[in-house]
Coordinates of C-alpha atoms in Angstrom, one line a residue:
Chain A
M1 CA -22.5 18.0 19.6
K2 CA -21.2 21.3 20.2
K3 CA -21.8 24.6 17.2
L4 CA -19.7 27.1 16.6
I5 CA -20.9 30.0 17.9
F6 CA -17.4 31.9 16.3
R7 CA -17.9 31.2 12.3
N8 CA -18.0 32.8 9.4
T9 CA -20.1 30.0 7.5
D10 CA -20.6 26.8 8.3
Q11 CA -19.3 25.6 5.1
Q12 CA -15.9 27.7 5.6
C13 CA -15.0 26.9 9.3
L14 CA -12.4 23.7 8.5
D15 CA -10.6 26.1 5.5
E16 CA -10.1 28.6 8.4
V17 CA -9.1 26.6 11.0
L18 CA -6.5 24.8 8.8
K19 CA -5.5 28.3 7.7
G20 CA -4.7 29.6 11.2
I21 CA -2.7 26.9 11.9
M22 CA -0.2 27.7 8.9
A23 CA -0.5 31.1 10.2
A24 CA 0.4 30.5 14.1
Q25 CA 3.3 28.3 12.3
P26 CA 4.5 30.1 9.2
G27 CA 6.7 28.2 7.0
K28 CA 5.7 24.6 8.3
F29 CA 2.7 23.4 6.5
R30 CA 1.5 23.0 2.8
R31 CA -2.4 22.7 1.9
I32 CA -3.3 20.5 -1.0
G33 CA -6.7 22.0 -2.4
S34 CA -9.8 20.6 -2.4
E35 CA -13.3 21.8 -1.8
F36 CA -14.0 18.6 -0.9
G37 CA -11.5 17.6 2.3
Y38 CA -8.7 19.2 3.8
T39 CA -5.1 18.2 3.6
L40 CA -1.6 19.1 5.6
T41 CA 1.6 17.5 4.6
K42 CA 5.0 18.8 5.9
S43 CA 6.1 21.5 3.9
Q44 CA 10.0 19.8 3.9
L45 CA 9.3 15.8 3.5
R46 CA 12.3 13.3 3.8
S47 CA 13.1 11.7 0.7
D48 CA 14.5 8.5 2.4
K49 CA 12.2 7.5 4.7
V50 CA 7.4 6.1 4.5
Q51 CA 5.7 8.8 4.7
I52 CA 2.7 8.3 7.4
I53 CA -0.9 9.9 6.5
V54 CA -3.3 10.3 10.0
N55 CA -7.0 10.8 8.3
G56 CA -10.1 11.0 10.2
G57 CA -13.2 13.1 10.4
G58 CA -12.3 16.7 11.2
G59 CA -12.9 20.2 13.2
R60 CA -12.3 18.3 16.6
G61 CA -9.3 18.8 18.0
P62 CA -6.0 18.5 17.5
F63 CA -6.8 15.3 16.3
F64 CA -6.8 15.6 13.1
E65 CA -5.5 18.6 11.7
G66 CA -2.7 19.3 14.7
L67 CA -0.8 16.0 14.2
V68 CA 1.1 17.3 11.3
G69 CA 5.0 17.8 12.3
E70 CA 8.0 16.1 14.2
G71 CA 7.6 13.0 15.8
M72 CA 4.2 12.6 14.5
A73 CA 2.7 13.0 11.2
D74 CA 4.1 13.5 7.6
A75 CA 0.5 14.5 6.2
M76 CA -3.4 14.2 8.3
V77 CA -6.4 14.6 5.3
S78 CA -9.9 15.0 7.0
G79 CA -13.4 15.2 6.3
D80 CA -15.8 17.5 7.9
F81 CA -16.7 17.0 10.6
N82 CA -17.1 13.9 12.0
C83 CA -16.7 13.1 8.9
A84 CA -13.9 10.6 6.6
P85 CA -12.5 12.2 4.5
N86 CA -12.5 10.7 0.9
A87 CA -10.5 8.1 -0.5
Y88 CA -9.8 10.5 -3.5
M89 CA -8.4 13.3 -0.9
I90 CA -7.0 10.2 1.1
Y91 CA -5.1 8.9 -2.6
Q92 CA -4.5 12.8 -3.7
A93 CA -2.4 13.3 -0.5
A94 CA 0.0 9.6 -1.0
R95 CA 0.4 10.3 -4.7
E96 CA 1.7 13.7 -3.4
I97 CA 4.2 12.8 -1.1
D98 CA 5.3 10.0 -1.2
R99 CA 9.1 9.5 -1.7
G100 CA 9.5 5.7 -3.4
K101 CA 8.9 4.0 0.0
G102 CA 5.7 4.0 0.3
V103 CA 3.0 5.9 2.3
F104 CA 1.4 4.4 6.2
L105 CA -1.8 5.3 6.2
L106 CA -3.6 5.9 10.2
T107 CA -7.1 6.4 11.0
N108 CA -10.0 4.7 13.4
N109 CA -11.8 1.9 12.2
F110 CA -15.0 3.0 11.8
M111 CA -17.1 1.9 8.8
G112 CA -16.6 5.6 6.7
D113 CA -12.6 5.7 7.6
Y114 CA -12.3 2.3 5.9
L115 CA -14.2 2.4 2.7
N116 CA -12.3 5.5 2.2
N117 CA -9.4 4.2 2.7
D118 CA -9.6 1.1 1.4
M119 CA -10.4 2.2 -1.4
A120 CA -7.2 5.1 -1.4
Q121 CA -5.4 1.6 -1.2
E122 CA -7.1 0.3 -4.5
L123 CA -7.1 3.6 -6.5
L124 CA -2.6 4.3 -5.1
Q125 CA -2.0 0.7 -6.0
A126 CA -3.4 0.9 -9.5
E127 CA -0.5 3.8 -9.9
G128 CA 2.1 1.7 -8.5
I129 CA 2.2 3.1 -5.1
A130 CA 2.6 1.2 -2.3
S131 CA 0.5 1.6 0.9
K132 CA -0.5 0.0 4.3
V133 CA -3.4 0.7 6.7
C134 CA -4.1 0.3 10.0
Y135 CA -6.8 0.7 11.7
V136 CA -6.9 1.4 15.1
S137 CA -9.6 -0.5 17.4
D138 CA -8.8 0.9 21.2
D139 CA -12.1 1.5 22.2
I140 CA -13.0 -1.0 24.7
Y141 CA -16.9 -0.2 24.9
S142 CA -17.7 -0.3 20.8
A143 CA -18.6 -3.7 19.4
R144 CA -19.4 -5.2 22.4
G145 CA -19.7 -9.0 22.1
E146 CA -17.0 -9.0 19.0
P147 CA -13.7 -9.4 18.5
K148 CA -11.4 -6.6 19.7
E149 CA -10.9 -6.0 15.6
C150 CA -14.1 -4.8 15.4
R151 CA -13.7 -1.8 18.0
G152 CA -13.9 1.6 17.1
G153 CA -11.2 4.3 17.4
L154 CA -10.5 6.8 20.1
S155 CA -8.1 9.0 20.7
G156 CA -6.0 5.7 21.4
I157 CA -4.4 6.8 17.4
G158 CA -2.1 9.3 19.3
L159 CA -0.2 7.1 20.4
I160 CA 0.1 5.2 17.9
M161 CA 1.0 7.5 15.2
K162 CA 3.4 8.3 17.6
T163 CA 4.7 4.9 17.5
A164 CA 4.7 4.5 13.4
S165 CA 6.0 7.7 12.9
A166 CA 9.4 6.9 15.5
A167 CA 9.9 3.3 13.8
A168 CA 10.0 5.6 10.2
E169 CA 12.1 7.8 10.9
K170 CA 14.8 5.8 12.4
G171 CA 14.1 3.5 8.9
A172 CA 11.9 0.7 9.0
S173 CA 10.6 -0.4 5.4
L174 CA 7.1 0.4 5.2
E175 CA 6.2 -3.6 6.4
E176 CA 7.7 -3.0 9.6
V177 CA 6.0 0.5 10.3
Y178 CA 2.7 -1.5 9.8
R179 CA 4.1 -4.5 11.8
I180 CA 5.2 -1.7 14.5
A181 CA 1.7 -0.1 14.6
E182 CA -0.5 -2.9 14.2
K183 CA 1.4 -4.4 17.8
A184 CA 0.9 -1.4 18.9
N185 CA -3.2 -1.4 18.1
R186 CA -3.2 -4.9 19.9
R187 CA -2.0 -3.7 22.9
I188 CA -3.6 -0.5 23.5
R189 CA -7.2 0.5 25.6
S190 CA -9.2 3.1 25.6
L191 CA -12.1 4.5 28.0
T192 CA -14.9 6.9 28.1
F193 CA -16.2 8.3 31.6
L194 CA -17.4 11.7 31.6
Y195 CA -20.1 13.8 34.4
N196 CA -23.6 13.3 33.6
N197 CA -24.7 16.5 35.3
E198 CA -28.7 15.6 35.2
T199 CA -28.4 13.0 37.3
N200 CA -25.0 13.6 39.1
R201 CA -23.3 10.2 38.1
I202 CA -20.5 9.2 36.2
E203 CA -20.9 7.2 32.5
F204 CA -18.8 5.5 31.3
G205 CA -18.6 4.0 27.7
N206 CA -20.3 6.9 25.9
G207 CA -19.6 6.6 22.4
F208 CA -18.9 9.8 20.7
S209 CA -22.7 9.4 18.2
G210 CA -24.7 9.6 21.5
E211 CA -24.5 6.1 22.3
K212 CA -25.6 5.1 25.4
A213 CA -23.2 4.7 28.7
V214 CA -22.5 1.3 29.2
E215 CA -22.4 1.9 32.9
E216 CA -22.5 4.5 35.8
I217 CA -21.8 4.7 39.6
E218 CA -22.7 8.0 41.7
C219 CA -19.8 10.8 41.4
C220 CA -17.3 9.8 44.1
D221 CA -13.5 11.5 45.0
V222 CA -11.6 10.3 42.6
D223 CA -9.2 7.7 43.5
T224 CA -11.7 5.5 43.6
I225 CA -12.6 6.3 40.2
A226 CA -9.3 6.0 39.0
R227 CA -8.6 2.6 40.2
K228 CA -12.2 1.4 38.9
V229 CA -10.7 2.3 35.5
A230 CA -7.0 0.8 36.2
D231 CA -8.9 -2.3 37.0
I232 CA -11.7 -2.0 33.6
L233 CA -8.3 -1.3 31.3
L234 CA -5.9 -3.9 32.6
G235 CA -8.4 -6.4 32.6
E236 CA -8.8 -5.8 28.8
L237 CA -5.1 -5.2 28.6
D238 CA -4.6 -8.7 30.1
K239 CA -1.5 -10.7 28.9
Y240 CA 0.1 -7.5 28.3
R241 CA -0.4 -6.1 31.2
S242 CA 3.3 -7.0 33.0
D243 CA 4.9 -4.9 30.1
M244 CA 5.4 -1.2 30.7
I245 CA 1.8 1.1 30.4
H246 CA 2.2 4.6 29.3
V247 CA -1.2 6.5 30.0
M248 CA -2.9 9.3 28.0
I249 CA -6.0 11.0 29.0
N250 CA -7.7 13.0 26.8
R251 CA -9.8 15.7 28.7
M252 CA -12.7 16.3 26.8
L253 CA -14.3 19.5 25.9
Y254 CA -15.8 21.0 29.0
M255 CA -12.7 19.1 31.7
S256 CA -10.5 21.8 33.0
Y257 CA -6.7 21.8 32.5
A258 CA -7.0 21.1 36.8
E259 CA -9.1 18.0 36.3
G260 CA -6.9 16.3 34.0
Y261 CA -3.8 16.6 36.1
I262 CA -5.8 15.1 38.9
I263 CA -7.1 12.2 37.1
L264 CA -3.7 11.5 36.0
N265 CA -1.7 11.1 39.1
A266 CA -4.6 9.6 41.0
L267 CA -4.5 6.6 37.7
K268 CA -0.8 6.9 38.4
K269 CA -1.2 6.4 41.6
A270 CA -3.9 3.2 41.3
L271 CA -1.9 1.6 38.4
E272 CA 1.3 1.5 40.8
E273 CA -1.2 -0.1 43.8
Q274 CA -1.7 -2.7 41.2
K275 CA 2.1 -3.8 40.4
C276 CA 2.3 -1.9 37.1
R277 CA 5.2 -0.5 35.8
V278 CA 4.0 3.1 34.3
G279 CA 6.2 4.7 32.1
I280 CA 5.4 7.9 29.9
C281 CA 2.4 10.0 31.4
T282 CA 0.3 12.7 29.8
T283 CA -2.4 14.6 29.2
G284 CA -3.8 17.8 27.3
N285 CA -7.4 18.7 25.0
Y286 CA -6.6 16.1 22.1
L287 CA -9.9 15.4 20.9
D288 CA -12.9 17.5 21.8
V289 CA -15.8 15.0 19.8
F290 CA -17.6 15.4 23.3
D291 CA -19.8 18.0 24.9
Y292 CA -19.0 16.9 28.3
N293 CA -16.8 17.5 31.7
G294 CA -14.9 13.4 31.4
C295 CA -12.1 12.2 29.1
I296 CA -11.0 9.4 27.6
V297 CA -8.5 7.2 28.9
S298 CA -5.8 5.5 26.9
L299 CA -3.2 2.5 28.3
I300 CA -0.4 1.0 25.7
A301 CA 1.7 -1.6 26.6
A302 CA 4.5 -1.4 25.4
D303 CA 7.4 -4.7 25.3
E304 CA 10.8 -3.9 24.4
E305 CA 10.4 -3.4 20.9
L306 CA 7.6 -1.0 21.1
E307 CA 9.4 0.9 24.3
K308 CA 12.0 1.8 21.6
H309 CA 10.1 4.1 20.1
M310 CA 7.8 6.0 23.3
K311 CA 8.9 9.2 23.8
Y312 CA 6.7 12.5 24.3
V313 CA 6.3 14.2 21.6
N314 CA 5.1 17.6 21.3
G315 CA 2.9 19.3 18.4
F316 CA 2.2 23.0 18.8
D317 CA 0.1 23.2 21.6
F318 CA 0.3 19.7 23.4
A319 CA 2.2 16.7 24.5
I320 CA 1.9 13.1 23.7
Chain B
M1 CA -39.0 2.0 -24.0
E2 CA -36.7 -0.9 -24.4
K3 CA -33.3 1.0 -24.5
I4 CA -31.8 3.6 -22.1
Y5 CA -30.2 6.6 -24.2
V6 CA -27.6 8.3 -22.4
K7 CA -29.3 11.8 -22.1
D8 CA -32.2 9.9 -20.6
M9 CA -30.1 8.1 -17.9
Q10 CA -28.4 11.9 -17.7
K11 CA -31.9 13.2 -17.0
L12 CA -31.7 9.9 -14.7
L13 CA -29.1 10.5 -11.9
L14 CA -30.3 14.1 -12.4
G15 CA -33.4 13.6 -10.5
A16 CA -32.0 11.7 -8.2
A17 CA -29.4 14.2 -7.1
E18 CA -32.6 17.0 -7.2
K19 CA -34.3 14.5 -4.8
I20 CA -31.8 13.7 -2.4
I21 CA -31.0 17.9 -1.9
E22 CA -34.7 18.1 -1.2
N23 CA -35.2 15.1 1.7
E24 CA -31.3 16.3 3.0
S25 CA -32.9 17.4 6.3
Y26 CA -35.0 13.9 6.3
L27 CA -32.1 12.0 6.1
T28 CA -30.3 14.4 8.7
K29 CA -33.1 14.0 11.3
I30 CA -33.1 10.1 11.2
D31 CA -29.3 9.3 10.4
M32 CA -29.2 11.6 13.9
A33 CA -31.6 9.6 15.9
I34 CA -28.8 6.1 15.4
G35 CA -26.4 7.0 13.1
D36 CA -23.7 10.0 13.6
G37 CA -26.4 12.5 12.5
D38 CA -23.4 13.6 8.7
H39 CA -25.4 11.5 6.3
G40 CA -27.6 13.9 4.9
I41 CA -25.2 17.0 4.8
G42 CA -23.1 14.7 2.9
M43 CA -25.2 12.9 0.2
K44 CA -26.6 16.5 -0.3
R45 CA -22.7 17.4 -0.8
G46 CA -22.2 15.1 -3.1
F47 CA -25.9 15.3 -4.9
T48 CA -25.4 18.8 -5.4
A49 CA -21.5 18.0 -7.0
L50 CA -23.4 15.5 -9.0
K51 CA -25.7 17.8 -9.8
K52 CA -24.1 20.3 -11.2
M53 CA -21.3 18.2 -13.2
L54 CA -24.5 17.1 -14.8
E55 CA -26.2 19.9 -15.6
D56 CA -22.1 21.2 -17.1
Q57 CA -21.1 18.8 -19.2
E58 CA -22.9 16.4 -22.1
F59 CA -21.5 13.3 -22.9
Q60 CA -21.8 10.8 -25.5
E61 CA -21.5 6.9 -24.2
I62 CA -23.3 5.8 -21.9
D63 CA -20.6 4.4 -19.6
T64 CA -18.1 7.5 -19.6
L65 CA -21.7 8.9 -18.3
C66 CA -21.6 7.0 -15.5
R67 CA -17.8 6.4 -14.2
A68 CA -18.3 10.2 -14.5
A69 CA -21.2 10.3 -12.4
G70 CA -19.5 7.5 -9.7
I71 CA -16.1 9.9 -10.0
E72 CA -17.8 12.6 -9.0
L73 CA -20.0 11.1 -5.8
L74 CA -16.1 9.4 -4.6
K75 CA -14.5 12.7 -5.0
S76 CA -17.5 15.2 -3.4
M77 CA -19.0 12.5 -0.1
G78 CA -16.6 12.1 2.8
G79 CA -18.0 9.3 4.8
A80 CA -19.1 6.0 4.1
S81 CA -21.2 7.3 1.4
G82 CA -18.7 8.7 -0.9
V83 CA -17.5 5.0 -1.4
I84 CA -20.7 3.5 -1.5
Y85 CA -22.8 5.1 -4.0
G86 CA -19.6 6.1 -6.1
T87 CA -19.2 1.5 -6.1
M88 CA -23.1 1.9 -6.8
L89 CA -22.2 3.2 -9.8
L90 CA -18.9 2.2 -10.7
G91 CA -18.7 -1.5 -9.7
G92 CA -20.9 -2.5 -12.8
I93 CA -19.7 -0.1 -14.9
R94 CA -18.2 -2.6 -17.2
H95 CA -21.4 -3.1 -18.3
M96 CA -22.2 -0.2 -19.5
P97 CA -21.5 0.1 -22.7
H98 CA -19.6 2.5 -25.1
G99 CA -21.8 3.9 -27.0
P100 CA -25.3 5.6 -27.3
Y101 CA -27.8 3.8 -24.7
A102 CA -28.1 0.4 -22.5
D103 CA -30.4 -2.0 -22.8
V104 CA -32.4 -3.3 -20.4
Q105 CA -30.3 -6.5 -19.4
Q106 CA -27.3 -4.2 -19.9
M107 CA -29.2 -1.8 -17.1
I108 CA -30.0 -4.5 -14.8
S109 CA -26.7 -5.9 -14.9
W110 CA -25.0 -2.6 -14.5
F111 CA -26.5 -2.5 -11.2
A112 CA -26.9 -6.6 -9.9
E113 CA -22.6 -5.7 -10.1
G114 CA -22.4 -2.2 -8.4
E115 CA -25.2 -3.9 -5.4
A116 CA -22.1 -7.0 -5.7
S117 CA -19.7 -4.3 -5.3
I118 CA -20.5 -2.6 -2.4
E119 CA -21.3 -6.1 -0.5
R120 CA -17.8 -6.8 -1.0
R121 CA -16.2 -3.7 -0.4
G122 CA -18.3 -3.0 3.6
K123 CA -18.0 -6.8 3.7
T124 CA -21.4 -6.5 4.4
K125 CA -24.6 -8.6 4.1
P126 CA -28.5 -7.2 3.6
G127 CA -30.2 -7.4 6.6
Q128 CA -27.9 -5.7 8.5
K129 CA -29.5 -2.7 8.6
T130 CA -27.7 -0.9 5.6
M131 CA -28.4 0.3 2.1
L132 CA -27.5 -3.1 0.8
D133 CA -31.6 -3.4 2.8
A134 CA -32.6 -1.7 0.1
L135 CA -30.4 -1.7 -3.0
M136 CA -30.3 -5.6 -3.1
P137 CA -35.0 -5.6 -3.4
A138 CA -34.6 -3.4 -5.5
V139 CA -32.0 -5.2 -8.0
T140 CA -34.2 -8.7 -7.4
A141 CA -37.1 -7.2 -8.1
M142 CA -35.4 -5.8 -12.4
Q143 CA -33.9 -8.8 -12.2
Q144 CA -37.3 -11.0 -11.7
A145 CA -39.5 -8.6 -14.4
G146 CA -36.3 -7.9 -16.9
K147 CA -37.5 -11.8 -17.3
S148 CA -41.2 -11.3 -19.0
S149 CA -40.6 -7.6 -19.9
D150 CA -38.2 -5.1 -21.8
D151 CA -40.1 -2.5 -20.4
I152 CA -37.1 0.2 -19.3
V153 CA -39.7 1.9 -16.9
Q154 CA -42.2 -1.4 -15.9
I155 CA -38.7 -2.4 -15.0
L156 CA -37.0 0.8 -12.6
Q157 CA -40.3 1.0 -11.4
S158 CA -40.2 -2.4 -10.6
G159 CA -36.6 -1.4 -8.8
Y160 CA -38.9 1.4 -7.0
R161 CA -41.0 -0.8 -5.0
G162 CA -38.3 -3.1 -4.3
A163 CA -36.3 -0.4 -3.3
F164 CA -39.2 1.1 -1.2
Q165 CA -40.2 -2.3 0.7
G166 CA -36.7 -2.7 1.3
M167 CA -36.4 0.3 3.0
E168 CA -39.4 -0.4 5.1
D169 CA -38.1 -4.0 5.8
S170 CA -34.9 -2.8 7.1
K171 CA -37.3 -0.5 10.3
K172 CA -37.1 -4.4 12.0
M173 CA -33.6 -4.7 11.9
Q174 CA -31.2 -4.3 14.0
S175 CA -28.0 -2.2 12.6
R176 CA -25.2 -5.0 12.5
A177 CA -22.7 -2.8 10.0
G178 CA -21.4 1.1 10.4
R179 CA -21.5 3.5 14.1
S180 CA -25.5 2.7 14.5
K181 CA -24.5 -1.3 15.4
N182 CA -23.6 0.4 19.0
F183 CA -27.3 1.5 19.1
R184 CA -28.1 -1.4 19.1
E185 CA -32.1 -2.7 20.1
E186 CA -32.2 1.1 20.1
T187 CA -32.0 1.0 15.8
I188 CA -35.3 -0.6 15.9
G189 CA -38.1 1.5 14.4
L190 CA -36.6 3.7 12.4
P191 CA -35.6 2.5 8.7
D192 CA -31.9 2.7 8.2
P193 CA -30.7 6.2 6.3
G194 CA -29.3 4.8 3.7
A195 CA -31.5 2.3 2.5
V196 CA -33.9 5.3 3.0
S197 CA -31.7 7.5 0.2
T198 CA -31.4 4.7 -2.2
S199 CA -35.2 4.6 -2.0
F200 CA -34.8 8.1 -2.8
I201 CA -33.0 7.4 -5.8
F202 CA -34.8 4.2 -7.1
E203 CA -37.9 6.9 -6.1
A204 CA -36.5 9.5 -8.5
F205 CA -35.7 6.9 -11.3
A206 CA -38.3 5.9 -11.7
E207 CA -40.4 9.3 -11.9
K208 CA -38.2 10.7 -14.2
I209 CA -38.1 7.6 -16.7
K210 CA -41.9 8.3 -17.2
E211 CA -41.1 11.7 -18.0
C212 CA -38.7 10.7 -20.6
E213 CA -41.0 8.1 -22.1
E214 CA -43.7 10.7 -22.3
E215 CA -41.9 13.2 -24.1
A216 CA -40.4 10.3 -26.5

């Protein structure tokens, strides 16, 4: 994984990322301090709604440091690089921003994230603060042979976050926000593919901790790749594929802006060839844990209820 | 030694912290091979915080010490490790007396319930290539030794032998839990990083208790 060249010390990096974000958008955020994790909250919190906290490993693109804002989360907690934030930080953030309607926690389904959110819930419960957690499991290539809920998460969490956030902003209760997020999680699928310049092949299914590719093909034109991606993801979506399909393409660290849109165009065509109804399409650099030229493609199949919560959400320098 | 006093327990925990800090690069190396490479650094961070706390504070009661140590790990470590090692110390805290020492059986029960709490929270069992594969045999060995002995030194030495053997045995296992399960059969042949850490912790316990006995 890419080492940061432009930095002071390793220890200062993530603290300075947050300071930079705050400098770029003055007045928008508040820090909750700790030497053992990184928390950012909105400076103005609505007091009449469920608060949403998104959390996960740090230092890898807008996910998670850049996810606090309008239409997104009310707070984010990140750990060190690629490392789940600790339970105490999550608990502290939740206690700080709860306004009596409860706190909805959203994280990817990894062991560290699961353990810390579960423990945070226990600490919150002891103080009478209501909380629910949704563990996002969009990575179709993880936990092969096991049920969907055992899979890990990739960048699909961004789509689930905006769904949950839209529901909370419209006044949904904690239970409702949780139910909607879980539904969105059942209807989302993501895969990774990347270019390996040593073999000149396209690899599918690499995990971001170096898990090996599940399948590889000769490098070919993008329409062919897009058809393959559409086939795999629609196969995974199965009975949901006739609902409205929204597309998010996360460019990995070395994929260019141009390639992101070329793939987006090809994928939209491929989905339409398969008679899909295609809704919002976005591409951006959201999560840069992968040191490659490649991307993570996420499809979410929205039914009528989810469709109400689907809209473009603009972060500081990206749209989901 | 039939009792472990709070000052000795503090030395044991400090010894464990130092052992983990010393071995950070080794832990990182194994975790790079079959995990996400954050285990060594995370453990070092947490056990450095623990070391500082143990050096700065004095405790009168053994349960207060163990609770403070567990909370410190929970607060300072991210990833899975903070919760797991925090739970190891906190899960069985009710067995530790609110007084200056614990006896052999209390100490064994504390470890045993810590192990059970990790299983419960992690929805994991021994055999899945996790730290439990060192902790469980350590607990079993201590329980076994505790049937015929009241000597804390012997008990903790048995615990270390159990943990070490368990760590060795974890090499043969294929990971079924945590991120490393996606590495599948590639995980065979390497020990689980969490099991290695656990073995180090018990190694430090066994060494330090011997020192405590010699000083006494």
